[in-house]
Coordinates of C-alpha atoms and ligand atoms in Angstrom, one line a residue:
A1327 CA 28.5 -49.3 -15.6
A1328 CA 29.9 -48.7 -19.1
K1329 CA 26.4 -48.9 -20.5
L1330 CA 25.1 -46.5 -17.9
T1331 CA 27.8 -43.9 -18.7
G1332 CA 27.1 -44.4 -22.3
G1333 CA 23.4 -43.8 -21.7
A1334 CA 24.1 -40.7 -19.7
A1335 CA 26.4 -39.3 -22.3
Y1336 CA 23.9 -40.0 -25.0
R1337 CA 21.2 -38.2 -23.0
F1338 CA 23.5 -35.3 -22.3
F1339 CA 23.8 -34.6 -26.0
S1340 CA 20.2 -35.3 -26.9
P1341 CA 18.6 -32.7 -29.0
D1342 CA 16.3 -31.8 -26.1
L1343 CA 19.0 -30.7 -23.8
D1344 CA 20.9 -29.1 -26.6
E1345 CA 17.9 -27.0 -27.3
R1346 CA 17.5 -26.0 -23.7
A1347 CA 21.1 -25.0 -23.4
Y1348 CA 20.8 -23.0 -26.6
R1349 CA 17.6 -21.3 -25.4
H1350 CA 19.4 -20.5 -22.1
L1351 CA 22.3 -18.9 -24.0
V1352 CA 20.1 -16.8 -26.3
L1353 CA 18.0 -15.7 -23.3
E1354 CA 21.1 -14.7 -21.4
S1355 CA 22.5 -12.6 -24.3
D1356 CA 19.0 -11.0 -24.7
L1357 CA 18.9 -10.2 -21.0
R1358 CA 22.2 -8.5 -21.3
Q1359 CA 20.6 -5.9 -23.6
A1360 CA 17.2 -5.9 -22.0
T1361 CA 17.8 -3.0 -19.7
A1362 CA 19.4 -0.8 -22.3
R1363 CA 16.5 -1.5 -24.7
G1364 CA 13.9 -0.6 -22.1
E1365 CA 12.4 -4.1 -22.0
L1366 CA 12.4 -4.4 -18.3
E1367 CA 9.4 -3.0 -16.4
V1368 CA 8.6 -2.8 -12.8
Y1369 CA 5.1 -3.9 -11.8
F1370 CA 3.5 -3.2 -8.4
Q1371 CA 1.3 -5.6 -6.5
P1372 CA -0.9 -4.0 -3.9
Q1373 CA -0.5 -4.9 -0.2
V1374 CA -3.7 -4.3 1.9
A1375 CA -4.6 -4.2 5.6
C1376 CA -6.3 -7.4 6.5
S1377 CA -8.8 -5.7 8.7
D1378 CA -10.5 -3.5 6.1
G1379 CA -8.7 -4.0 2.8
R1380 CA -7.3 -0.4 2.5
G1381 CA -4.1 0.0 0.5
I1382 CA -0.9 0.2 2.4
G1383 CA 1.7 -0.1 -0.4
A1384 CA 3.0 -2.5 -3.0
E1385 CA 5.7 -5.0 -3.7
A1386 CA 7.8 -4.2 -6.8
L1387 CA 8.0 -7.2 -9.2
I1388 CA 10.0 -7.1 -12.3
R1389 CA 8.6 -8.1 -15.7
W1390 CA 10.5 -8.6 -19.0
N1391 CA 8.7 -7.7 -22.1
H1392 CA 10.7 -9.7 -24.6
P1393 CA 10.4 -8.5 -28.2
T1394 CA 9.6 -12.0 -29.6
R1395 CA 8.7 -14.2 -26.6
G1396 CA 6.3 -11.8 -25.0
V1397 CA 6.4 -11.5 -21.2
V1398 CA 9.1 -13.7 -19.7
T1399 CA 8.4 -14.4 -16.0
P1400 CA 10.9 -13.8 -13.2
A1401 CA 10.9 -17.5 -12.4
E1402 CA 12.5 -18.0 -15.8
F1403 CA 15.0 -15.1 -15.9
I1404 CA 15.9 -14.3 -12.3
P1405 CA 17.9 -17.5 -11.9
L1406 CA 19.6 -16.8 -15.2
A1407 CA 20.4 -13.3 -14.0
E1408 CA 21.8 -14.6 -10.8
E1409 CA 24.0 -17.2 -12.5
S1410 CA 25.4 -14.6 -14.9
G1411 CA 25.8 -11.8 -12.4
L1412 CA 23.4 -9.6 -14.4
I1413 CA 21.2 -9.5 -11.3
V1414 CA 23.3 -6.7 -9.8
D1415 CA 22.6 -4.3 -12.6
I1416 CA 19.0 -5.4 -12.9
G1417 CA 18.6 -4.9 -9.1
T1418 CA 20.0 -1.4 -9.3
F1419 CA 17.6 -0.6 -12.1
V1420 CA 14.7 -1.8 -10.0
L1421 CA 15.8 0.3 -7.0
R1422 CA 16.2 3.4 -9.2
R1423 CA 12.8 2.9 -10.8
V1424 CA 11.0 2.3 -7.4
C1425 CA 12.7 5.3 -5.7
A1426 CA 11.9 7.6 -8.6
Q1427 CA 8.3 6.4 -8.5
A1428 CA 8.2 6.9 -4.7
A1429 CA 9.3 10.5 -5.0
L1430 CA 6.8 11.2 -7.8
W1431 CA 4.0 9.7 -5.8
A1432 CA 5.0 11.6 -2.7
S1433 CA 4.9 14.8 -4.7
R1434 CA 1.2 14.0 -5.5
G1435 CA 0.5 13.4 -1.8
L1436 CA 0.6 9.6 -2.1
N1437 CA 2.8 7.6 0.2
P1438 CA 2.6 3.9 -0.5
R1439 CA 5.2 1.8 1.2
L1440 CA 7.2 0.1 -1.6
S1441 CA 9.1 -3.1 -1.1
V1442 CA 11.9 -4.3 -3.4
N1443 CA 13.3 -7.8 -3.7
V1444 CA 17.0 -8.0 -3.2
S1445 CA 19.0 -11.0 -4.3
R1446 CA 21.9 -12.5 -2.5
A1447 CA 24.6 -11.3 -5.0
Q1448 CA 23.3 -7.7 -4.7
F1449 CA 23.0 -7.7 -0.9
Q1450 CA 26.4 -9.2 -0.2
R1451 CA 28.3 -6.5 -2.1
E1452 CA 30.2 -4.3 0.3
D1453 CA 28.9 -1.2 -1.4
F1454 CA 25.2 -2.2 -1.3
P1455 CA 24.2 0.1 1.7
A1456 CA 26.0 3.1 0.2
L1457 CA 24.4 2.4 -3.2
V1458 CA 20.9 2.3 -1.8
L1459 CA 21.5 5.5 0.1
Q1460 CA 22.8 7.1 -3.0
I1461 CA 19.8 6.1 -5.1
L1462 CA 17.5 7.4 -2.4
A1463 CA 19.3 10.7 -2.3
D1464 CA 19.4 11.0 -6.1
S1465 CA 15.7 10.3 -6.4
G1466 CA 14.6 12.5 -3.4
A1467 CA 12.5 9.6 -2.0
A1468 CA 12.2 9.3 1.7
P1469 CA 14.0 6.2 3.1
S1470 CA 10.9 5.4 5.2
Q1471 CA 9.0 4.7 2.0
L1472 CA 11.4 1.9 1.0
E1473 CA 11.3 -1.6 2.3
L1474 CA 13.9 -4.2 1.3
E1475 CA 12.9 -7.9 1.1
I1476 CA 15.6 -10.5 1.6
T1477 CA 14.8 -14.2 1.8
E1478 CA 15.0 -16.3 4.9
S1479 CA 17.9 -18.2 3.3
I1480 CA 20.0 -15.1 2.8
A1481 CA 19.4 -14.0 6.3
M1482 CA 20.3 -17.4 7.7
S1483 CA 23.5 -17.9 5.7
D1484 CA 25.6 -15.4 7.6
P1485 CA 23.5 -13.4 10.2
A1486 CA 26.5 -11.3 11.4
S1487 CA 27.3 -9.9 8.0
V1488 CA 23.7 -9.5 7.1
A1489 CA 23.3 -7.4 10.3
G1490 CA 26.3 -5.3 9.2
Q1491 CA 24.7 -4.6 5.8
M1492 CA 21.3 -3.8 7.4
A1493 CA 22.7 -1.3 10.0
P1494 CA 23.4 1.8 8.0
L1495 CA 20.2 1.4 6.0
R1496 CA 18.1 0.9 9.2
A1497 CA 19.7 4.0 10.7
A1498 CA 18.5 6.0 7.7
G1499 CA 15.0 4.7 8.1
V1500 CA 14.8 1.9 5.5
R1501 CA 12.6 -1.0 6.5
F1502 CA 13.4 -4.7 6.1
A1503 CA 11.2 -7.7 5.4
M1504 CA 12.0 -11.3 5.6
D1505 CA 10.7 -12.9 2.4
D1506 CA 9.3 -16.5 1.9
F1507 CA 9.3 -17.1 5.6
G1508 CA 8.9 -20.8 6.3
T1509 CA 10.6 -22.2 3.3
G1510 CA 14.2 -21.9 4.4
Y1511 CA 16.0 -23.5 7.3
S1512 CA 15.5 -20.7 9.7
S1513 CA 16.6 -21.0 13.3
L1514 CA 14.1 -18.9 15.0
S1515 CA 16.8 -17.1 16.9
V1516 CA 17.8 -15.3 13.7
L1517 CA 14.5 -13.4 14.0
T1518 CA 15.5 -12.0 17.4
R1519 CA 19.0 -11.2 16.3
L1520 CA 18.3 -9.4 13.0
P1521 CA 16.3 -6.2 13.0
F1522 CA 13.5 -7.1 10.6
D1523 CA 10.3 -5.1 10.6
V1524 CA 8.2 -7.4 8.5
L1525 CA 7.8 -11.2 8.1
K1526 CA 6.3 -12.4 4.9
I1527 CA 4.6 -15.8 5.3
D1528 CA 5.2 -17.8 2.2
R1529 CA 2.3 -18.6 -0.1
S1530 CA 2.7 -22.3 0.4
F1531 CA 1.4 -22.0 3.9
V1532 CA -1.3 -19.4 3.1
S1533 CA -2.8 -21.6 0.4
G1534 CA -3.1 -24.5 2.8
I1535 CA -5.4 -22.4 5.1
D1536 CA -8.5 -23.5 3.3
G1537 CA -7.3 -27.0 2.8
D1538 CA -8.5 -30.3 4.4
T1539 CA -5.8 -30.8 6.9
P1540 CA -5.3 -28.5 9.9
E1541 CA -1.5 -28.3 9.8
C1542 CA -1.2 -25.1 7.8
R1543 CA -3.8 -23.4 10.0
V1544 CA -1.8 -24.4 13.1
L1545 CA 1.4 -23.2 11.5
V1546 CA 0.1 -19.8 10.4
R1547 CA -1.6 -19.2 13.7
T1548 CA 1.7 -20.0 15.5
V1549 CA 3.8 -17.8 13.2
L1550 CA 1.3 -14.9 13.8
A1551 CA 1.4 -15.3 17.6
M1552 CA 5.2 -15.5 17.5
A1553 CA 5.5 -12.4 15.3
R1554 CA 3.2 -10.5 17.5
G1555 CA 5.4 -11.4 20.5
L1556 CA 8.5 -10.2 18.7
G1557 CA 6.9 -7.0 17.5
L1558 CA 7.1 -8.0 13.8
E1559 CA 4.4 -7.1 11.3
V1560 CA 3.2 -10.0 9.2
V1561 CA 2.4 -9.8 5.5
A1562 CA 0.6 -12.9 4.2
E1563 CA 1.7 -13.8 0.6
G1564 CA -0.5 -15.2 -2.2
V1565 CA -3.9 -14.8 -0.6
E1566 CA -6.4 -16.1 -3.2
T1567 CA -9.6 -17.0 -1.3
K1568 CA -12.0 -15.3 1.1
I1569 CA -11.6 -18.2 3.5
E1570 CA -7.8 -17.5 3.6
H1571 CA -8.5 -13.8 4.1
S1572 CA -11.0 -14.1 6.9
F1573 CA -8.8 -16.7 8.7
L1574 CA -5.8 -14.2 8.6
R1575 CA -8.0 -11.3 9.7
D1576 CA -9.4 -13.3 12.6
H1577 CA -6.0 -14.1 13.8
Q1578 CA -4.8 -10.5 13.6
C1579 CA -2.5 -10.7 10.6
A1580 CA -1.8 -7.1 9.8
S1581 CA -1.4 -7.2 6.0
A1582 CA -1.7 -9.3 2.9
Q1583 CA -1.2 -9.4 -0.8
G1584 CA -2.6 -11.8 -3.3
F1585 CA -4.8 -12.3 -6.3
L1586 CA -7.9 -11.9 -4.1
F1587 CA -7.1 -8.3 -3.7
A1588 CA -5.1 -7.4 -6.9
A1589 CA -2.4 -8.9 -9.2
P1590 CA 0.8 -7.1 -10.0
M1591 CA 0.1 -4.1 -12.3
P1592 CA 2.0 -1.3 -14.1
A1593 CA 2.8 1.9 -12.1
T1594 CA 0.1 4.0 -13.6
R1595 CA -2.6 1.4 -12.8
F1596 CA -1.2 1.0 -9.3
E1597 CA -1.5 4.8 -8.7
T1598 CA -5.2 4.6 -9.7
W1599 CA -5.7 1.6 -7.5
F1600 CA -4.0 3.2 -4.5
I1601 CA -6.1 6.4 -4.8
A1602 CA -9.3 4.3 -4.9
H1603 CA -8.2 2.2 -1.9
R1604 CA -7.1 4.8 0.6
R1605 CA -8.7 4.7 4.0
R1606 CA -11.8 6.8 3.3
D1607 CA -12.8 4.3 0.6
A1608 CA -12.1 1.2 2.7
R1609 CA -15.7 0.6 3.7
L1610 CA -16.7 0.4 0.0
L1611 CA -14.0 -2.2 -0.6
Q1612 CA -15.1 -4.2 2.4
A1613 CA -18.6 -4.3 1.0
R1614 CA -17.3 -5.4 -2.3
L1615 CA -15.2 -8.2 -0.8
R1616 CA -18.2 -9.4 1.2
T1617 CA -20.3 -9.8 -1.8
A1618 CA -17.5 -11.0 -4.2
Ligands
LIG1968 P1 8.3 -13.2 -4.3 O1 9.2 -12.1 -3.9 O2 7.9 -14.2 -3.2 O3 7.1 -12.5 -5.0 C1 5.7 -13.0 -4.8 C2 5.3 -13.7 -6.1 O4 4.0 -14.3 -5.9 C3 5.2 -12.9 -7.4 O5 5.6 -13.7 -8.5 C4 3.7 -12.6 -7.4 O6 3.3 -12.2 -8.7 C5 3.2 -13.9 -7.0 N1 1.8 -13.8 -6.4 C6 1.3 -12.8 -5.7 N2 0.0 -13.0 -5.3 C7 -0.2 -14.3 -5.7 C8 -1.4 -15.2 -5.6 O7 -2.4 -14.8 -5.0 N3 -1.3 -16.4 -6.2 C9 -0.1 -16.8 -6.8 N4 -0.1 -18.0 -7.3 N5 1.0 -16.0 -7.0 C10 0.9 -14.8 -6.4 P2 6.5 -13.1 -9.6 O8 6.2 -11.7 -9.9 O9 6.5 -14.1 -10.8 O10 8.0 -13.2 -9.0 C11 8.5 -14.4 -8.6 C12 9.8 -14.2 -7.8 O11 10.8 -13.6 -8.6 C13 9.6 -13.3 -6.6 O12 9.0 -14.0 -5.5 C14 11.0 -12.9 -6.3 O13 11.7 -13.9 -5.6 C15 11.6 -12.8 -7.7 N6 11.6 -11.4 -8.2 C16 10.6 -10.7 -8.8 N7 11.0 -9.4 -9.0 C17 12.3 -9.3 -8.5 C18 13.3 -8.3 -8.5 O14 13.1 -7.1 -8.9 N8 14.5 -8.6 -8.0 C19 14.8 -9.9 -7.5 N9 16.0 -10.1 -7.0 N10 13.9 -10.9 -7.5 C20 12.7 -10.6 -8.0
LIG1969 MG1 9.2 -10.8 -2.4
LIG1970 MG1 7.8 -14.3 -1.3
LIG1971 MG1 -5.9 -22.2 -0.8

């Protein structure tokens, strides 16, 4: 046992881990200043109608343009931001950016639905609903343009308080999406008790649609049927292949996002994309998808 402990202690202080801890610390102090330095940028990933590929809206996804490391992915810094509490300010920044953008686009006659990821620490704050309503009012954006994504695991952890946080926002017209559906420990009854508008099927299921085993196809079909019964719209996440797309379309999945259609992009590029993919251009896009 002594040897084991010794080994563990040795490993704990190994240069490898030391370096990781150090990198962690440096990143965290950098992140603290990232917002003020204008290094955080909100990207937009198009969401399309499965039926004809026309643009519906976008999911807002944060990017960190680090001065020396280049683009740091959310997978790397969101967990750090959550541990340190910085996620609350970062989340407020994203909401302000997205609402300002929504108002600007509306003034140009464009009304994409914009969805924003909300992390647990943000959502659980008592003043969260008031903050969102304030940001909407300040920006002049319509609440109906905004959709908030909360993960299945947040929704599950305390459905009663989640419902309480949703209520004033729903009353104002804000929509809610359950993110990463299928990855948590959802009891299906939560879906009937919480007023979600949208259910986002996690990429892990979508990417199995064109796989060798039928399980993912069965699962996706079942989720689609259930959502239809409950009056929920489904957005399929991470659609990468035409086989995945046609399966989803054939089973009446309303909307999708994924690299097959478009990757996340800066606001100005999304505006161009959205104008090109409005309804009247949908037939063109369909032709392009067919020949792609
Ligand atoms: P998510 O909310 O599930 O976002 C979807 C992720 O899938 C995004 O990764 C997106 O770029 C990626 N994706 C989209 N289509 C495809 C595809 O066809 N194939 C593959 N392989 N990936 C695809 P991203 O941007 O790296 O974000 C990762 C996660 O970080 C998000 O997962 C979300 O949980 C979190 N995140 C991103 N932005 C924010 C934010 O502003 N606030 C908070 N709290 N979390 C955020
Ligand atoms: Mg999301
Ligand atoms: Mg997701
Ligand atoms: Mg696949």
